[in-house]
mmCIF file of C-alpha atoms in Angstrom:
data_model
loop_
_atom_site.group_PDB
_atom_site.id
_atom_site.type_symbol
_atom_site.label_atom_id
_atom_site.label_comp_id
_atom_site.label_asym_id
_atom_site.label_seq_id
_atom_site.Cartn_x
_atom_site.Cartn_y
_atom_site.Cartn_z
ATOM 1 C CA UNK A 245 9.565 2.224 7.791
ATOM 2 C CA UNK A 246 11.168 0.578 4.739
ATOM 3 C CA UNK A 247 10.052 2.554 1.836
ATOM 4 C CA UNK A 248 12.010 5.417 2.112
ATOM 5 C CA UNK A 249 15.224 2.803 2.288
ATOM 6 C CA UNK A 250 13.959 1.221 -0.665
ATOM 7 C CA UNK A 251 13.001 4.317 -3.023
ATOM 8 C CA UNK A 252 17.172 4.817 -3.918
ATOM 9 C CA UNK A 253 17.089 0.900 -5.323
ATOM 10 C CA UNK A 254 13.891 0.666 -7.165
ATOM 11 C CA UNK A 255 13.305 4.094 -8.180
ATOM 12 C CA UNK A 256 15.973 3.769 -11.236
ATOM 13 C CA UNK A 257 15.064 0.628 -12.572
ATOM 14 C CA UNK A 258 11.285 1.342 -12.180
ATOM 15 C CA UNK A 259 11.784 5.261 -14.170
ATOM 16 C CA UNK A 260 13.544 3.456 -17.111
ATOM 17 C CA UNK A 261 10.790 0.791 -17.351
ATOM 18 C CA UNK A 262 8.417 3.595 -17.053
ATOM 19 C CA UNK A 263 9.696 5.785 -20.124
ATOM 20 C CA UNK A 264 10.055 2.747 -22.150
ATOM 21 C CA UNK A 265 6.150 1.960 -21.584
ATOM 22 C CA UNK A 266 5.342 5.397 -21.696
ATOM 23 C CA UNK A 267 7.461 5.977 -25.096
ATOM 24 C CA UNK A 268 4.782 2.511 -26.733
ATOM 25 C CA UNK A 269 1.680 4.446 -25.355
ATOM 26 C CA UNK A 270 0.860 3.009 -22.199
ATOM 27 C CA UNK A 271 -0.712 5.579 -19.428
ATOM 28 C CA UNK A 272 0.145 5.824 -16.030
ATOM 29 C CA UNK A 273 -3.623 5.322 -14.969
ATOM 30 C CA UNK A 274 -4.050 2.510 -17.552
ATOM 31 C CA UNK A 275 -1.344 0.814 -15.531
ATOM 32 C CA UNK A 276 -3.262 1.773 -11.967
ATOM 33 C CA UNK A 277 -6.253 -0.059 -13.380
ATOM 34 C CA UNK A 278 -4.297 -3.404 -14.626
ATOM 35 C CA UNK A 279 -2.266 -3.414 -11.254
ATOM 36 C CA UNK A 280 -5.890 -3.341 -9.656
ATOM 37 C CA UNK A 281 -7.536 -5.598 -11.774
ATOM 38 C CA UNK A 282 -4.452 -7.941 -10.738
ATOM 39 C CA UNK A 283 -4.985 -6.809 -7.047
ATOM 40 C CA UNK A 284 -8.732 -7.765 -7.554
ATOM 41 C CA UNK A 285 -7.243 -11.501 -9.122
ATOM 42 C CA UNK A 286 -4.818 -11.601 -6.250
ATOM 43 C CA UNK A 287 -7.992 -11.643 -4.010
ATOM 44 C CA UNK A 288 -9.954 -14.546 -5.545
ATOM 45 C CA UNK A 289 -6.849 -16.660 -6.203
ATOM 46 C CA UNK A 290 -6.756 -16.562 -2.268
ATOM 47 C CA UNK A 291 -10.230 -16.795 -1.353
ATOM 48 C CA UNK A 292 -10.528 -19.931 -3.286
ATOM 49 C CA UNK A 293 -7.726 -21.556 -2.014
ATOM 50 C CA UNK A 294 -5.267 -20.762 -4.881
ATOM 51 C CA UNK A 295 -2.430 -19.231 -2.990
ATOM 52 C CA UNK A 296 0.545 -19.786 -5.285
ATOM 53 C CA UNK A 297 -1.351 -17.641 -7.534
ATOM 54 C CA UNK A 298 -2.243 -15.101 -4.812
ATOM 55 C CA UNK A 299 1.031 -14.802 -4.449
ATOM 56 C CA UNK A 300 2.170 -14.102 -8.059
ATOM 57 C CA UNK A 301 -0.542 -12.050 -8.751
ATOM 58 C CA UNK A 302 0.059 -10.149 -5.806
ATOM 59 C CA UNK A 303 3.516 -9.648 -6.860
ATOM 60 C CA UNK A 304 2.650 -8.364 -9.948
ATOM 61 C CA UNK A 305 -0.152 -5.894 -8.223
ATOM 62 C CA UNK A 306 3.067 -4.039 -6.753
ATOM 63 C CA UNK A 307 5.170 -4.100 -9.651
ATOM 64 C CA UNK A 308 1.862 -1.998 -11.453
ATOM 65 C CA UNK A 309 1.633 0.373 -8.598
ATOM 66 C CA UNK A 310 5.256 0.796 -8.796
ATOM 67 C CA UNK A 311 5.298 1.344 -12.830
ATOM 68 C CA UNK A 312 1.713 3.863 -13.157
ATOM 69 C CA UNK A 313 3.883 6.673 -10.643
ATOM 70 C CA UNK A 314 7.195 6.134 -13.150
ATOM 71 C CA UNK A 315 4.894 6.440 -16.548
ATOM 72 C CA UNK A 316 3.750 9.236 -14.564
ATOM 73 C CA UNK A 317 6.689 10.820 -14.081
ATOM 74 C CA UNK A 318 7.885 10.123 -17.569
ATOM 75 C CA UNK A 319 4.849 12.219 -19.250
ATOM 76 C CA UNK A 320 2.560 14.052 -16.571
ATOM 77 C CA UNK A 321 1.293 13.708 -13.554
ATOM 78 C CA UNK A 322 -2.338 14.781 -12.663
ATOM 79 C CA UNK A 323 -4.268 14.576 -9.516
ATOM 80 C CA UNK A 324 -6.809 11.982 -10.891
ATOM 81 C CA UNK A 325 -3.900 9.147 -11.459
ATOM 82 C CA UNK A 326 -2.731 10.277 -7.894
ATOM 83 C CA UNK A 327 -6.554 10.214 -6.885
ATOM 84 C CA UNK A 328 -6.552 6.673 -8.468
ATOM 85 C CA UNK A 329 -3.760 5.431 -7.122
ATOM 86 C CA UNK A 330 -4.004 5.877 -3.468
ATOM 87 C CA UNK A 331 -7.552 5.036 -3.618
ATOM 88 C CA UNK A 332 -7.340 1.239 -5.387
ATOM 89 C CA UNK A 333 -4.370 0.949 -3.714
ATOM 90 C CA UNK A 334 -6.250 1.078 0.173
ATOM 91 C CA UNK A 335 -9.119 -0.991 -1.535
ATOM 92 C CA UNK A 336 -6.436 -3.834 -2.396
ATOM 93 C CA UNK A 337 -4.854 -3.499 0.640
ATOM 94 C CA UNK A 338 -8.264 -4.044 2.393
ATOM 95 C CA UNK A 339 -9.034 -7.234 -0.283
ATOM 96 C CA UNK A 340 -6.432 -9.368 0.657
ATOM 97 C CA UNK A 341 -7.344 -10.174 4.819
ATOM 98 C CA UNK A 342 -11.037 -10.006 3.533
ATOM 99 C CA UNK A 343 -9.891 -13.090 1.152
ATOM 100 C CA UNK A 344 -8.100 -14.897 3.651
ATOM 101 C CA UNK A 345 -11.655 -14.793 5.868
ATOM 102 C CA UNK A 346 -13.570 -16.058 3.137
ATOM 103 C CA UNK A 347 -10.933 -18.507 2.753
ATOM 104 C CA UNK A 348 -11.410 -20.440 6.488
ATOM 105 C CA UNK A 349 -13.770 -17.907 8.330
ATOM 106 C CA UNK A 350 -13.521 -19.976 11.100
ATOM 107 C CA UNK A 351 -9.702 -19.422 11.595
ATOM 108 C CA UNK A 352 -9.117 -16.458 10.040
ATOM 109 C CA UNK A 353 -12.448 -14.066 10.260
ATOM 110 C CA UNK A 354 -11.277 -12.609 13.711
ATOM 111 C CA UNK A 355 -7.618 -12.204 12.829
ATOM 112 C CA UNK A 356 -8.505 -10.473 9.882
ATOM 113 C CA UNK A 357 -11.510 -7.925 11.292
ATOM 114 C CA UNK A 358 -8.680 -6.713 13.276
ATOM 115 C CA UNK A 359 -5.979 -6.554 10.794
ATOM 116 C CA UNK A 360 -8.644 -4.610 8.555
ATOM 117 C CA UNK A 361 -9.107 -2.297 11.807
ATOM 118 C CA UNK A 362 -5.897 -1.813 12.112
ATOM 119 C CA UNK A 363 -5.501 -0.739 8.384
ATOM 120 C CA UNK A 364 -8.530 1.626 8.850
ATOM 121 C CA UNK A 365 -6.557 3.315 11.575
ATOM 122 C CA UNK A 366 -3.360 3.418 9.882
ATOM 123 C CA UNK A 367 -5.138 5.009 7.440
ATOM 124 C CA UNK A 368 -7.442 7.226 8.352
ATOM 125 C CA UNK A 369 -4.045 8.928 10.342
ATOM 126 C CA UNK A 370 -2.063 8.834 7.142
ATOM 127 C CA UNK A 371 -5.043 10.386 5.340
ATOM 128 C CA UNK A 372 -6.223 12.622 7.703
ATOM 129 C CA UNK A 373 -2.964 14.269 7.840
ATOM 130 C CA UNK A 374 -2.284 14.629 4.020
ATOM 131 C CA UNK A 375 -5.580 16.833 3.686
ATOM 132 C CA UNK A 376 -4.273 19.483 6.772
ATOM 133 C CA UNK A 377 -0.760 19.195 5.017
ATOM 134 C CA UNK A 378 -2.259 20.564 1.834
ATOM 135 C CA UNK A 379 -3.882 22.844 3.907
ATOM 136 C CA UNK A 380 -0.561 24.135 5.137
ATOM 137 C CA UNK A 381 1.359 24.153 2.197
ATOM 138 C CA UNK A 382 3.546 21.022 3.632
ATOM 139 C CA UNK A 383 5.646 18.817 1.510
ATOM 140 C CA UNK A 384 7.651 15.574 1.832
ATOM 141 C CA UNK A 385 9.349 13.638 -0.948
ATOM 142 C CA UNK A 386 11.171 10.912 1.482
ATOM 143 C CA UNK A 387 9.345 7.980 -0.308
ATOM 144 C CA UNK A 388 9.624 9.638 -3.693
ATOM 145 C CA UNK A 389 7.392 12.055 -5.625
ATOM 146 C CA UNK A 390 3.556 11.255 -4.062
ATOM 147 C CA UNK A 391 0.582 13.142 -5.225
ATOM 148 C CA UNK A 392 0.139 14.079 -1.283
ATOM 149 C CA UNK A 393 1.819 14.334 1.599
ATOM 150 C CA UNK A 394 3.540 10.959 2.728
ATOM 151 C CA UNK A 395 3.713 10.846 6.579
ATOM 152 C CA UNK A 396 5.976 8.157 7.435
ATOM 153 C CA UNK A 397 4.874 5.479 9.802
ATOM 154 C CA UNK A 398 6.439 2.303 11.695
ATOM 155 C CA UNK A 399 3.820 -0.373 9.021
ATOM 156 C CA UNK A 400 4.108 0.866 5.374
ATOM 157 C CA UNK A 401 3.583 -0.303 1.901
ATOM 158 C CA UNK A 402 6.889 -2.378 1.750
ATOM 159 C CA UNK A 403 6.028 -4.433 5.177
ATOM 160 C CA UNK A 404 2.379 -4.744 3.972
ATOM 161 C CA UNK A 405 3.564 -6.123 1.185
ATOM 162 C CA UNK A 406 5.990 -8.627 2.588
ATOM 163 C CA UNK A 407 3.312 -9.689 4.948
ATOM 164 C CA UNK A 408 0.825 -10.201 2.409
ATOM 165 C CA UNK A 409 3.381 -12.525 -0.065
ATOM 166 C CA UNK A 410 4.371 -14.552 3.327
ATOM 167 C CA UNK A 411 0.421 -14.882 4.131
ATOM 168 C CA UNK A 412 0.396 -16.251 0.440
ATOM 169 C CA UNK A 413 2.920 -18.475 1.227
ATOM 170 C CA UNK A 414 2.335 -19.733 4.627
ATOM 171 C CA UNK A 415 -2.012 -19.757 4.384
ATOM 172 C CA UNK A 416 -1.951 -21.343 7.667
ATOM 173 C CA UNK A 417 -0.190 -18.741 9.560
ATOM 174 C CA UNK A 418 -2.703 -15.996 8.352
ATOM 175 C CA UNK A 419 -4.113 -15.833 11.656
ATOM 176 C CA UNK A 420 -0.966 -15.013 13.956
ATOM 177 C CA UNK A 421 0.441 -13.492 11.010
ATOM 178 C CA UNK A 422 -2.451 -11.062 10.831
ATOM 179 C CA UNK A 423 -2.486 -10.609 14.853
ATOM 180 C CA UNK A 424 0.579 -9.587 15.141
ATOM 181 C CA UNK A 425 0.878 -6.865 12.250
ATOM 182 C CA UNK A 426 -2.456 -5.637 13.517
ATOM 183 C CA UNK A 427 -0.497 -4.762 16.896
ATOM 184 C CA UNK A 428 2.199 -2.391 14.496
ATOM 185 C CA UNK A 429 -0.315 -1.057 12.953
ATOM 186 C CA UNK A 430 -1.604 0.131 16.072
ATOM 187 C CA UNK A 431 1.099 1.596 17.250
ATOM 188 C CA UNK A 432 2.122 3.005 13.715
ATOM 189 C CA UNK A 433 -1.255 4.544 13.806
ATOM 190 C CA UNK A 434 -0.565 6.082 17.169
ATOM 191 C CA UNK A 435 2.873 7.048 16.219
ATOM 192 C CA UNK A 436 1.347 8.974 13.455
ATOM 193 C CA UNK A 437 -1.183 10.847 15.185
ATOM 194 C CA UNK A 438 1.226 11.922 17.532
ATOM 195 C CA UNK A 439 3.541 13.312 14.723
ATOM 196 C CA UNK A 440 0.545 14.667 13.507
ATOM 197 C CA UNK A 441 -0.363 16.424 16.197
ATOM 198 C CA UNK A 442 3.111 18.119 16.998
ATOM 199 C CA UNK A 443 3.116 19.301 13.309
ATOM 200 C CA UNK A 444 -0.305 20.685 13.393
ATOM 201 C CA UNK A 445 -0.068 22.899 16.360
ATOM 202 C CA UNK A 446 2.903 24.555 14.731
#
C-alpha cells in the first residue's frame, strides 16, 4: 500500500548511490547476494536472541535490495538479477517469522506458521498474476521499474518491513504482532485475487 508513496522519495537518492557503486565495479546481483547474505545474518541474530542486531542487519538487508535494482538501472538490467531478486527476497521474507519460532517456539511457533501462511498466500496471488500478465503483454511501473508485473496489494514490502524492524524491537510482541499482519495479509491476498480475476477475464 506504501511503496508506490514511497518510490518518489527513495528512488533519487537510491539511483545516485547506485551509479556511484556501479561507476567502482559493483554489480547489481553482487549486491542481491550481500543484501541476502545480510538477510540470512538478520535471521540468526534473531533466532539466537540477538535482536538489536536483527534489527540492523535487517535494515541493511533493505537498503541492498533497494541498491542491486538502482546498479541495475545504472548499467543493465537482465532477467536473472530480476530472477534473483524476487526470489531471495520471498526466502528472507519467509526467514525472519521462522527465526522468531526458533527463538521461543512455545510463544511464537503458532503466530508465526500463520504469518508464513499468510505470506504464502500473498504470494502465490502476487506471483501467480505476474506470469498471466506476461502472458498478456501487461505492464505496471507504480512501484518503479520491476522485472515483472507488480500487482499492488493492501501488505507490501514497505509494511513487511516496518513490521519486521518493530518485531526486532519489541521480541515480545512477535506473537500479536505476527497475528494481526497475518489477518492483512489475508485480506491483501484476497484483494488481489479479486483484482486478478477482473483483469484476467478481460
Amino acid at each position: 500500500m506504501l511503496d508506490a508513496r514511497l518510490r518518489p522519495l527513495i528512488d533519487p537518492p537510491l539511483n545516485r548511490m547506485g551509479r556511484m557503486l556501479a561507476a567502482t565495479g559493483i554489480g547489481a546481483n553482487a549486491m542481491t547476494l550481500t543484501g541476502f547474505a545480510l538477510g540470512v545474518a538478520a535471521a540468526v541474530a534473531i533466532a539466537t536472541g540477538a535482536f538489536l542486531a536483527g534489527f540492523l542487519l535487517i535494515a541493511l538487508n533493505r537498503l541492498a535490495d533497494g541498491l542491486d535494482g538502482a546498479i541495475a538501472r545504472a548499467t543493465r538490467k537482465t532477467d536473472l538479477g530480476g530472477y534473483l531478486d524476487i526470489t531471495l527476497d520471498f526466502f528472507f521474507y519467509g526467514a525472519i517469522p521462522l527465526a522468531f519460532a526458533i527463538n521461543d517456539p512455545a510463544s511464537n511457533a503458532l503466530a508465526a506458521a500463520a504469518l508464513l501462511t499468510s505470506f504464502y498466500a500473498n504470494g502465490s496471488a502476487f506471483l501467480a498474476f505476474a506470469i498471466m500478465a506476461e502472458r498478456k503483454g501487461l505492464s505496471n511501473d507504480t512501484q518503479g521499474s520491476k522485472s515483472l508485473y507488480y500487482l499492488g496489494g493492501l501488505a507490501e514490502g514497505t509494511e513487511t518491513i516496518a513490521l519486521f524492524l518493530l518485531m526486532a524491537l519489541l521480541p515480545g510482541w512477535f506473537a500479536p504482532l505476527a497475528w494481526i499482519f497475518a489477518v492483512v495479509c489475508f485480506v491483501s491476498a484476497a484483494a488481489r485475487v479479486l483484482i486478478g480475476v477482473k483483469a484476467l477475464r478481460t
